[in-house]
Amino acid sequence: MAANFGAEAVFSGPLLLAIPIAALAGLLSFLSPCVLPLVPGYLGYVTGLAGADLAERKRGRMLAGVGLFVLGFSVVFVLAGVVFAQIGASLQADRYPWVLQILGVVIIVMGVVFMGGFRFMQKEARIHSKPPAGIWAAPVLGLTFGLGWAPCMGPTLSAVLALAWGSGADATRGALLALVYCLGLGIPFLLVALAFGKATKALAFFRRHQLAVMRIGGGVLILLGLLMATGLWGRWMNSLQGWFQNSVVLPL
């Protein structure tokens, strides 16, 4: 019984589905037109290295700069996840399933935005002032990267926040889902820093297929939104929760 309680506290049934979706949302954000074309520029800015030095693979400096940059935006997104989930917990979100259905409609709209629809939502709203380039400015740039609205990142982050609301909302689970989103977004930055030369070829491939990324990502968001809006997501989560509590024991 104690093992079941520990397992439920960390990986409840709903989180088993929400975690991979959050990771996928982060990856889609990285591959989106709002982020992918800017990756070399971000690398140069947070490391203070010029293009030639980047090509020489000064990995230690690159990893330090990128790691601090990822830490900066992770603070913003994890705090957002905590706040949103805590609001859901305070309002006892499980008693108001219609709120999750409304969030589903919002996610459907966000899916259309991710595909390039709703032109009025395609404008970015970011903090444009930047600190001096270099490693010590990297976390500040990460913070400014996380604050604001981008039509490719806002929809995916909105989906993760909706999952935090609908996954037995509490601050810990909200933080966990937001952290997984940050890993999905941040690990590709670190991989590019580790293998800049080879990674540039992969980045070029995804830049050539950005339309496909936008369609696939938007389709995933719309599907998730439909599941939430129709109540199917809630029913699946309740069924999975019951199975997990009764059948799964983890040594936690």
Tab-separated table of C-alpha atoms in Angstrom:
chain	number	residue	atom	x	y	z
A	1	MET	CA	0.000	0.000	0.000
A	2	ALA	CA	2.835	2.391	0.853
A	3	ALA	CA	4.494	1.684	-2.502
A	4	ASN	CA	1.240	2.359	-4.309
A	5	PHE	CA	0.893	5.662	-2.438
A	6	GLY	CA	4.420	6.737	-3.380
A	7	ALA	CA	3.912	5.792	-7.002
A	8	GLU	CA	0.649	7.688	-7.183
A	9	ALA	CA	2.244	10.785	-5.707
A	10	VAL	CA	4.809	11.002	-8.520
A	11	PHE	CA	3.471	9.132	-11.548
A	12	SER	CA	-0.289	8.897	-11.419
A	13	GLY	CA	-2.179	7.301	-14.279
A	14	PRO	CA	-2.947	10.628	-16.006
A	15	LEU	CA	0.701	11.653	-15.864
A	16	LEU	CA	1.700	8.516	-17.746
A	17	LEU	CA	0.068	10.060	-20.822
A	18	ALA	CA	0.640	13.709	-20.006
A	19	ILE	CA	4.423	13.415	-19.618
A	20	PRO	CA	5.215	12.190	-23.170
A	21	ILE	CA	2.798	14.762	-24.597
A	22	ALA	CA	4.598	17.512	-22.671
A	23	ALA	CA	7.967	16.294	-23.969
A	24	LEU	CA	6.623	16.216	-27.537
A	25	ALA	CA	5.257	19.748	-27.099
A	26	GLY	CA	8.711	20.964	-26.102
A	27	LEU	CA	10.321	19.289	-29.104
A	28	LEU	CA	7.725	20.780	-31.452
A	29	SER	CA	8.507	24.201	-29.994
A	30	PHE	CA	12.195	23.710	-30.768
A	31	LEU	CA	11.474	22.606	-34.341
A	32	SER	CA	9.033	25.446	-34.959
A	33	PRO	CA	9.789	28.439	-37.214
A	34	CYS	CA	9.883	30.666	-34.125
A	35	VAL	CA	12.927	28.879	-32.679
A	36	LEU	CA	14.749	26.614	-35.130
A	37	PRO	CA	16.089	29.261	-37.549
A	38	LEU	CA	17.383	31.270	-34.583
A	39	VAL	CA	19.316	28.424	-32.915
A	40	PRO	CA	22.755	29.342	-34.334
A	41	GLY	CA	22.166	32.946	-33.312
A	42	TYR	CA	21.176	31.920	-29.798
A	43	LEU	CA	24.287	29.746	-29.537
A	44	GLY	CA	26.531	32.580	-30.611
A	45	TYR	CA	24.839	35.064	-28.308
A	46	VAL	CA	24.843	32.996	-25.107
A	47	THR	CA	28.446	31.886	-25.597
A	48	GLY	CA	29.866	35.146	-26.927
A	49	LEU	CA	31.494	33.164	-29.753
A	50	ALA	CA	31.565	34.142	-33.406
A	51	GLY	CA	30.663	31.740	-36.204
A	52	ALA	CA	34.238	30.543	-36.700
A	53	ASP	CA	34.636	29.710	-33.019
A	54	LEU	CA	31.312	27.889	-33.016
A	55	ALA	CA	32.484	25.794	-35.924
A	56	GLU	CA	35.642	24.899	-33.961
A	57	ARG	CA	33.374	23.255	-31.387
A	58	LYS	CA	34.440	24.927	-28.158
A	59	ARG	CA	32.101	22.557	-26.388
A	60	GLY	CA	32.773	23.492	-22.787
A	61	ARG	CA	31.912	27.143	-23.326
A	62	MET	CA	28.966	26.271	-25.562
A	63	LEU	CA	27.494	23.805	-23.064
A	64	ALA	CA	27.875	26.277	-20.206
A	65	GLY	CA	26.164	29.058	-22.142
A	66	VAL	CA	23.367	26.879	-23.478
A	67	GLY	CA	22.824	25.237	-20.097
A	68	LEU	CA	22.384	28.632	-18.425
A	69	PHE	CA	20.091	29.755	-21.250
A	70	VAL	CA	17.912	26.645	-20.799
A	71	LEU	CA	17.905	27.203	-17.038
A	72	GLY	CA	16.639	30.748	-17.581
A	73	PHE	CA	13.560	29.851	-19.602
A	74	SER	CA	12.945	26.745	-17.483
A	75	VAL	CA	12.474	28.953	-14.415
A	76	VAL	CA	9.754	30.897	-16.235
A	77	PHE	CA	7.919	27.869	-17.601
A	78	VAL	CA	8.105	25.799	-14.409
A	79	LEU	CA	6.755	28.721	-12.380
A	80	ALA	CA	3.905	29.042	-14.889
A	81	GLY	CA	3.158	25.338	-14.505
A	82	VAL	CA	3.159	25.606	-10.714
A	83	VAL	CA	0.872	28.645	-10.692
A	84	PHE	CA	-1.610	27.223	-13.196
A	85	ALA	CA	-1.796	23.829	-11.489
A	86	GLN	CA	-2.120	25.454	-8.084
A	87	ILE	CA	-5.072	27.490	-9.339
A	88	GLY	CA	-6.656	24.260	-10.533
A	89	ALA	CA	-6.024	22.628	-7.154
A	90	SER	CA	-7.459	25.614	-5.270
A	91	LEU	CA	-10.606	25.551	-7.393
A	92	GLN	CA	-10.808	21.743	-7.064
A	93	ALA	CA	-10.607	21.310	-10.816
A	94	ASP	CA	-11.819	17.696	-10.666
A	95	ARG	CA	-15.254	18.996	-9.621
A	96	TYR	CA	-15.513	21.218	-12.696
A	97	PRO	CA	-14.908	19.030	-15.759
A	98	TRP	CA	-16.433	21.717	-17.977
A	99	VAL	CA	-13.352	23.872	-17.349
A	100	LEU	CA	-11.188	21.185	-18.968
A	101	GLN	CA	-13.599	21.135	-21.903
A	102	ILE	CA	-13.233	24.895	-22.309
A	103	LEU	CA	-9.468	24.461	-22.178
A	104	GLY	CA	-9.866	21.848	-24.913
A	105	VAL	CA	-11.517	24.439	-27.152
A	106	VAL	CA	-8.655	26.820	-26.385
A	107	ILE	CA	-6.118	24.136	-27.358
A	108	ILE	CA	-7.968	23.554	-30.647
A	109	VAL	CA	-7.624	27.270	-31.380
A	110	MET	CA	-3.948	27.087	-30.400
A	111	GLY	CA	-3.476	24.196	-32.819
A	112	VAL	CA	-4.824	26.352	-35.634
A	113	VAL	CA	-2.501	29.172	-34.528
A	114	PHE	CA	0.462	26.767	-34.580
A	115	MET	CA	-0.427	25.923	-38.194
A	116	GLY	CA	-0.341	29.604	-39.070
A	117	GLY	CA	-4.035	30.453	-38.757
A	118	PHE	CA	-5.637	33.463	-37.062
A	119	ARG	CA	-3.294	36.082	-38.478
A	120	PHE	CA	-3.862	38.488	-35.593
A	121	MET	CA	-2.242	35.915	-33.257
A	122	GLN	CA	0.835	35.440	-35.434
A	123	LYS	CA	2.601	38.511	-34.062
A	124	GLU	CA	5.233	38.013	-31.397
A	125	ALA	CA	5.098	39.862	-28.086
A	126	ARG	CA	8.525	39.549	-26.495
A	127	ILE	CA	10.976	41.558	-24.444
A	128	HIS	CA	13.381	42.814	-27.088
A	129	SER	CA	16.027	44.370	-24.845
A	130	LYS	CA	19.023	42.048	-24.590
A	131	PRO	CA	21.904	41.853	-22.131
A	132	PRO	CA	25.495	41.966	-23.433
A	133	ALA	CA	26.422	38.755	-25.243
A	134	GLY	CA	28.261	36.108	-23.257
A	135	ILE	CA	27.893	33.225	-20.831
A	136	TRP	CA	26.890	35.325	-17.811
A	137	ALA	CA	24.086	36.935	-19.778
A	138	ALA	CA	22.749	33.533	-20.932
A	139	PRO	CA	20.255	32.990	-18.064
A	140	VAL	CA	18.928	36.534	-18.509
A	141	LEU	CA	18.388	35.871	-22.215
A	142	GLY	CA	16.673	32.616	-21.225
A	143	LEU	CA	14.315	34.538	-18.955
A	144	THR	CA	13.430	36.994	-21.724
A	145	PHE	CA	13.006	34.061	-24.121
A	146	GLY	CA	10.445	32.527	-21.761
A	147	LEU	CA	8.529	35.735	-21.142
A	148	GLY	CA	6.105	36.824	-23.819
A	149	TRP	CA	4.187	35.271	-26.677
A	150	ALA	CA	5.382	33.534	-29.825
A	151	PRO	CA	2.827	31.925	-32.187
A	152	CYS	CA	4.809	28.676	-32.299
A	153	MET	CA	5.661	28.348	-28.610
A	154	GLY	CA	2.564	29.805	-26.968
A	155	PRO	CA	0.214	27.077	-28.271
A	156	THR	CA	2.426	24.183	-27.163
A	157	LEU	CA	3.016	25.681	-23.724
A	158	SER	CA	-0.734	26.329	-23.406
A	159	ALA	CA	-1.371	22.632	-24.049
A	160	VAL	CA	1.073	21.651	-21.302
A	161	LEU	CA	-0.585	24.052	-18.847
A	162	ALA	CA	-3.961	22.549	-19.745
A	163	LEU	CA	-2.553	19.087	-19.041
A	164	ALA	CA	-1.298	20.360	-15.667
A	165	TRP	CA	-4.845	21.468	-14.890
A	166	GLY	CA	-6.377	18.167	-15.941
A	167	SER	CA	-3.888	15.744	-14.380
A	168	GLY	CA	-5.115	15.783	-10.806
A	169	ALA	CA	-3.925	19.351	-10.530
A	170	ASP	CA	-1.404	20.247	-7.852
A	171	ALA	CA	1.745	22.354	-7.835
A	172	THR	CA	4.126	19.376	-7.932
A	173	ARG	CA	2.549	17.857	-11.026
A	174	GLY	CA	2.324	21.240	-12.711
A	175	ALA	CA	6.040	21.752	-12.094
A	176	LEU	CA	6.810	18.249	-13.371
A	177	LEU	CA	4.921	18.678	-16.651
A	178	ALA	CA	6.450	22.113	-17.231
A	179	LEU	CA	9.908	20.687	-16.504
A	180	VAL	CA	9.360	17.880	-19.026
A	181	TYR	CA	8.298	20.511	-21.577
A	182	CYS	CA	11.528	22.401	-20.857
A	183	LEU	CA	13.540	19.219	-21.356
A	184	GLY	CA	11.854	18.613	-24.704
A	185	LEU	CA	12.732	22.164	-25.713
A	186	GLY	CA	16.136	22.434	-24.030
A	187	ILE	CA	17.813	19.078	-24.727
A	188	PRO	CA	17.954	19.743	-28.505
A	189	PHE	CA	19.791	23.010	-27.736
A	190	LEU	CA	22.333	21.031	-25.710
A	191	LEU	CA	22.688	18.389	-28.433
A	192	VAL	CA	23.377	21.087	-31.006
A	193	ALA	CA	26.024	22.537	-28.696
A	194	LEU	CA	27.656	19.105	-28.343
A	195	ALA	CA	27.816	18.412	-32.067
A	196	PHE	CA	27.486	21.771	-33.794
A	197	GLY	CA	28.877	20.676	-37.171
A	198	LYS	CA	26.687	17.609	-37.571
A	199	ALA	CA	23.702	19.315	-35.985
A	200	THR	CA	23.671	22.099	-38.547
A	201	LYS	CA	22.827	19.535	-41.214
A	202	ALA	CA	19.917	18.238	-39.142
A	203	LEU	CA	18.737	21.797	-38.512
A	204	ALA	CA	18.832	22.472	-42.244
A	205	PHE	CA	16.670	19.377	-42.856
A	206	PHE	CA	13.991	20.517	-40.427
A	207	ARG	CA	14.106	24.072	-41.771
A	208	ARG	CA	13.299	22.669	-45.211
A	209	HIS	CA	10.332	20.804	-43.740
A	210	GLN	CA	8.988	23.450	-41.367
A	211	LEU	CA	5.581	23.412	-43.006
A	212	ALA	CA	5.270	19.700	-42.213
A	213	VAL	CA	6.361	20.361	-38.609
A	214	MET	CA	3.698	23.051	-38.259
A	215	ARG	CA	0.998	20.797	-39.688
A	216	ILE	CA	1.959	17.806	-37.549
A	217	GLY	CA	2.293	19.921	-34.421
A	218	GLY	CA	-0.982	21.709	-35.053
A	219	GLY	CA	-2.682	18.391	-35.722
A	220	VAL	CA	-1.435	16.972	-32.418
A	221	LEU	CA	-2.724	20.034	-30.542
A	222	ILE	CA	-6.104	19.913	-32.278
A	223	LEU	CA	-6.456	16.197	-31.498
A	224	LEU	CA	-5.592	16.804	-27.844
A	225	GLY	CA	-8.056	19.695	-27.728
A	226	LEU	CA	-10.821	17.569	-29.231
A	227	LEU	CA	-10.221	14.850	-26.640
A	228	MET	CA	-10.496	17.432	-23.863
A	229	ALA	CA	-13.487	19.291	-25.323
A	230	THR	CA	-15.514	16.106	-25.856
A	231	GLY	CA	-14.732	14.758	-22.394
A	232	LEU	CA	-12.910	11.704	-23.756
A	233	TRP	CA	-9.643	12.804	-22.192
A	234	GLY	CA	-11.229	13.011	-18.734
A	235	ARG	CA	-12.858	9.580	-19.090
A	236	TRP	CA	-9.603	8.029	-20.267
A	237	MET	CA	-7.746	9.628	-17.372
A	238	ASN	CA	-10.265	8.332	-14.836
A	239	SER	CA	-10.038	4.812	-16.270
A	240	LEU	CA	-6.260	4.926	-16.334
A	241	GLN	CA	-6.172	6.308	-12.807
A	242	GLY	CA	-8.309	3.433	-11.523
A	243	TRP	CA	-6.159	0.846	-13.287
A	244	PHE	CA	-2.962	2.437	-12.018
A	245	GLN	CA	-4.091	2.597	-8.403
A	246	ASN	CA	-5.372	-0.974	-8.350
A	247	SER	CA	-2.820	-2.769	-10.521
A	248	VAL	CA	0.526	-1.000	-10.433
A	249	VAL	CA	3.051	-1.062	-7.607
A	250	LEU	CA	6.274	0.923	-7.951
A	251	PRO	CA	9.139	0.780	-5.430
A	252	LEU	CA	9.017	4.487	-4.579
